[in-house]
Amino acid sequence: MRNNEQGFSGARRQNDFRGQGQVERKLVREVNDQNYVEEAEKVILEMKQQRRDGKNNPEITTSKLRNLLSMTADIYNIVIHQNSDTLPEEIKARIEYLRVRFYYEAGREEGVKQLVEKAGLVEMLKNIKGSRKKYISFNRYMEALVAFHRFHGGKDI
């Protein structure tokens, strides 16, 4: 397995060490300009298939998913106008707060939690590390998740 900092397409497993001798494997996805559309569709189709198979994967509404997108879009609207490849400290802090908001929303609703985990959203936010390009890719990935959710029959409130 390669270092978590290295870019790649697709998904891979990352060790998450918990306690004495317990190792949990988490799915880590990294998106880029070439793969974000395919990755988003994979996530939505996997979640839909799990629901059809009767596995514990509750539905997430399009409205809830759009709320997550709205939070990312607020930052995106600032990032897109930045000239530097490295984001200013204020934007980095807002991205960190976005992680907190994603955790909060995931804690409130099981469907959001499933999406955040399966799509690797928190791990992606951690991996942005001040990169303008990575944040733009992340935002596009979020837009693609919303689009495919709706296209593949996502429900609204």
Coordinates of C-alpha atoms in Angstrom, one line a residue:
M1 CA 0.0 0.0 0.0
R2 CA 1.2 3.5 -0.7
N3 CA 1.4 6.6 1.4
N4 CA -1.9 8.5 2.0
E5 CA -0.4 11.7 0.6
Q6 CA 0.1 10.3 -2.9
G7 CA -2.5 11.0 -5.5
F8 CA -4.3 8.2 -7.2
S9 CA -7.6 7.5 -8.8
G10 CA -10.2 5.2 -7.3
A11 CA -10.4 4.0 -3.8
R12 CA -8.1 2.1 -1.4
R13 CA -8.0 1.0 2.2
Q14 CA -6.3 2.8 4.9
N15 CA -5.3 1.4 8.3
D16 CA -7.0 3.1 11.2
F17 CA -5.5 1.9 14.4
R18 CA -7.9 1.8 17.4
G19 CA -6.9 0.7 20.8
Q20 CA -4.6 -2.3 21.6
G21 CA -4.2 -4.4 18.5
Q22 CA -7.5 -3.5 16.9
V23 CA -7.2 -2.3 13.3
E24 CA -10.2 -1.0 11.4
R25 CA -9.9 -0.7 7.6
K26 CA -11.5 2.4 6.1
L27 CA -12.2 3.2 2.5
V28 CA -10.3 6.2 1.4
R29 CA -11.3 7.8 -1.9
E30 CA -9.4 10.5 -3.7
V31 CA -11.0 12.2 -6.6
N32 CA -9.4 14.3 -9.3
D33 CA -10.5 16.0 -12.5
Q34 CA -10.4 12.8 -14.4
N35 CA -12.4 10.4 -12.1
Y36 CA -14.8 12.4 -9.9
V37 CA -17.8 11.7 -12.1
E38 CA -17.3 7.9 -12.1
E39 CA -16.5 7.8 -8.4
A40 CA -19.6 9.7 -7.5
E41 CA -21.8 7.4 -9.5
K42 CA -20.1 4.3 -8.0
V43 CA -20.9 5.6 -4.5
I44 CA -24.6 6.3 -5.3
L45 CA -25.1 3.0 -7.1
E46 CA -23.4 1.1 -4.2
M47 CA -25.7 2.7 -1.7
K48 CA -28.7 2.0 -3.8
Q49 CA -27.7 -1.7 -4.3
Q50 CA -27.2 -2.1 -0.6
R51 CA -30.7 -0.9 0.1
R52 CA -32.1 -3.3 -2.5
D53 CA -30.2 -6.1 -0.9
G54 CA -31.8 -5.3 2.4
K55 CA -28.6 -4.2 4.1
N56 CA -28.6 -1.4 6.7
N57 CA -28.2 1.5 4.4
P58 CA -31.0 4.1 5.0
E59 CA -32.0 6.5 2.2
I60 CA -30.6 10.1 2.2
T61 CA -32.9 12.7 0.8
T62 CA -31.8 15.0 -2.0
S63 CA -32.6 17.9 0.2
K64 CA -30.2 16.7 2.9
L65 CA -27.5 16.0 0.2
R66 CA -28.0 19.5 -1.2
N67 CA -27.6 21.0 2.2
L68 CA -24.1 19.4 2.4
L69 CA -23.4 20.7 -1.1
S70 CA -24.5 24.2 -0.1
M71 CA -21.9 24.2 2.7
T72 CA -19.2 23.3 0.3
A73 CA -20.4 25.7 -2.3
D74 CA -20.0 28.7 0.0
I75 CA -16.3 27.9 0.3
Y76 CA -16.0 27.1 -3.4
N77 CA -17.3 30.5 -4.4
I78 CA -14.3 32.0 -2.6
V79 CA -11.8 29.4 -3.7
I80 CA -12.6 29.7 -7.4
H81 CA -11.5 33.4 -7.4
Q82 CA -8.2 32.7 -5.6
N83 CA -5.1 33.3 -7.8
S84 CA -2.7 31.2 -5.7
D85 CA -2.5 27.4 -5.8
T86 CA -2.3 27.5 -2.0
L87 CA -5.4 28.6 -0.1
P88 CA -5.1 31.3 2.6
E89 CA -5.3 30.4 6.3
E90 CA -8.9 31.7 6.6
I91 CA -10.1 29.3 3.9
K92 CA -8.2 26.4 5.4
A93 CA -9.9 27.1 8.7
R94 CA -13.3 27.2 7.0
I95 CA -12.5 23.8 5.4
E96 CA -11.7 22.4 8.8
Y97 CA -15.0 23.7 10.2
L98 CA -16.7 22.1 7.2
R99 CA -15.3 18.7 8.5
V100 CA -17.0 19.4 11.8
R101 CA -20.3 20.2 10.1
F102 CA -20.1 17.0 8.1
Y103 CA -19.5 15.0 11.3
Y104 CA -22.4 16.8 13.0
E105 CA -24.8 16.1 10.1
A106 CA -23.6 12.5 9.9
G107 CA -24.3 12.1 13.6
R108 CA -27.9 13.5 13.2
E109 CA -29.0 11.2 10.4
E110 CA -27.9 7.6 9.6
G111 CA -28.3 8.1 5.8
V112 CA -25.9 11.0 5.9
K113 CA -23.5 9.0 7.9
Q114 CA -23.5 6.2 5.4
L115 CA -22.9 8.6 2.5
V116 CA -20.1 10.5 4.3
E117 CA -18.4 7.2 5.1
K118 CA -18.9 5.5 1.7
A119 CA -18.0 8.6 -0.3
G120 CA -14.9 9.2 2.0
L121 CA -15.9 12.9 2.3
V122 CA -14.2 13.6 5.6
E123 CA -11.0 11.9 4.5
M124 CA -11.1 14.0 1.3
L125 CA -11.5 17.2 3.3
K126 CA -8.5 16.2 5.5
N127 CA -6.4 15.6 2.3
I128 CA -7.0 19.0 0.8
K129 CA -4.3 20.5 2.9
G130 CA -4.6 24.0 1.4
S131 CA -4.6 22.9 -2.2
R132 CA -6.9 25.0 -4.4
K133 CA -7.1 22.3 -7.0
K134 CA -8.0 19.6 -4.5
Y135 CA -10.8 21.7 -3.1
I136 CA -12.2 22.4 -6.5
S137 CA -12.2 18.7 -7.3
F138 CA -13.9 18.0 -4.0
N139 CA -16.7 20.4 -4.7
R140 CA -17.2 19.0 -8.2
Y141 CA -17.4 15.5 -6.6
M142 CA -20.1 16.8 -4.2
E143 CA -22.0 18.2 -7.2
A144 CA -21.7 14.9 -9.0
L145 CA -23.0 13.0 -5.9
V146 CA -26.1 15.2 -5.8
A147 CA -26.7 14.8 -9.6
F148 CA -26.3 11.0 -9.5
H149 CA -28.4 10.7 -6.4
R150 CA -31.2 12.5 -8.2
F151 CA -30.7 10.7 -11.5
H152 CA -30.8 7.3 -9.9
G153 CA -34.1 8.0 -8.1
G154 CA -33.0 9.8 -5.0
K155 CA -36.0 10.9 -2.9
D156 CA -36.9 14.4 -1.8
I157 CA -38.7 15.4 1.4

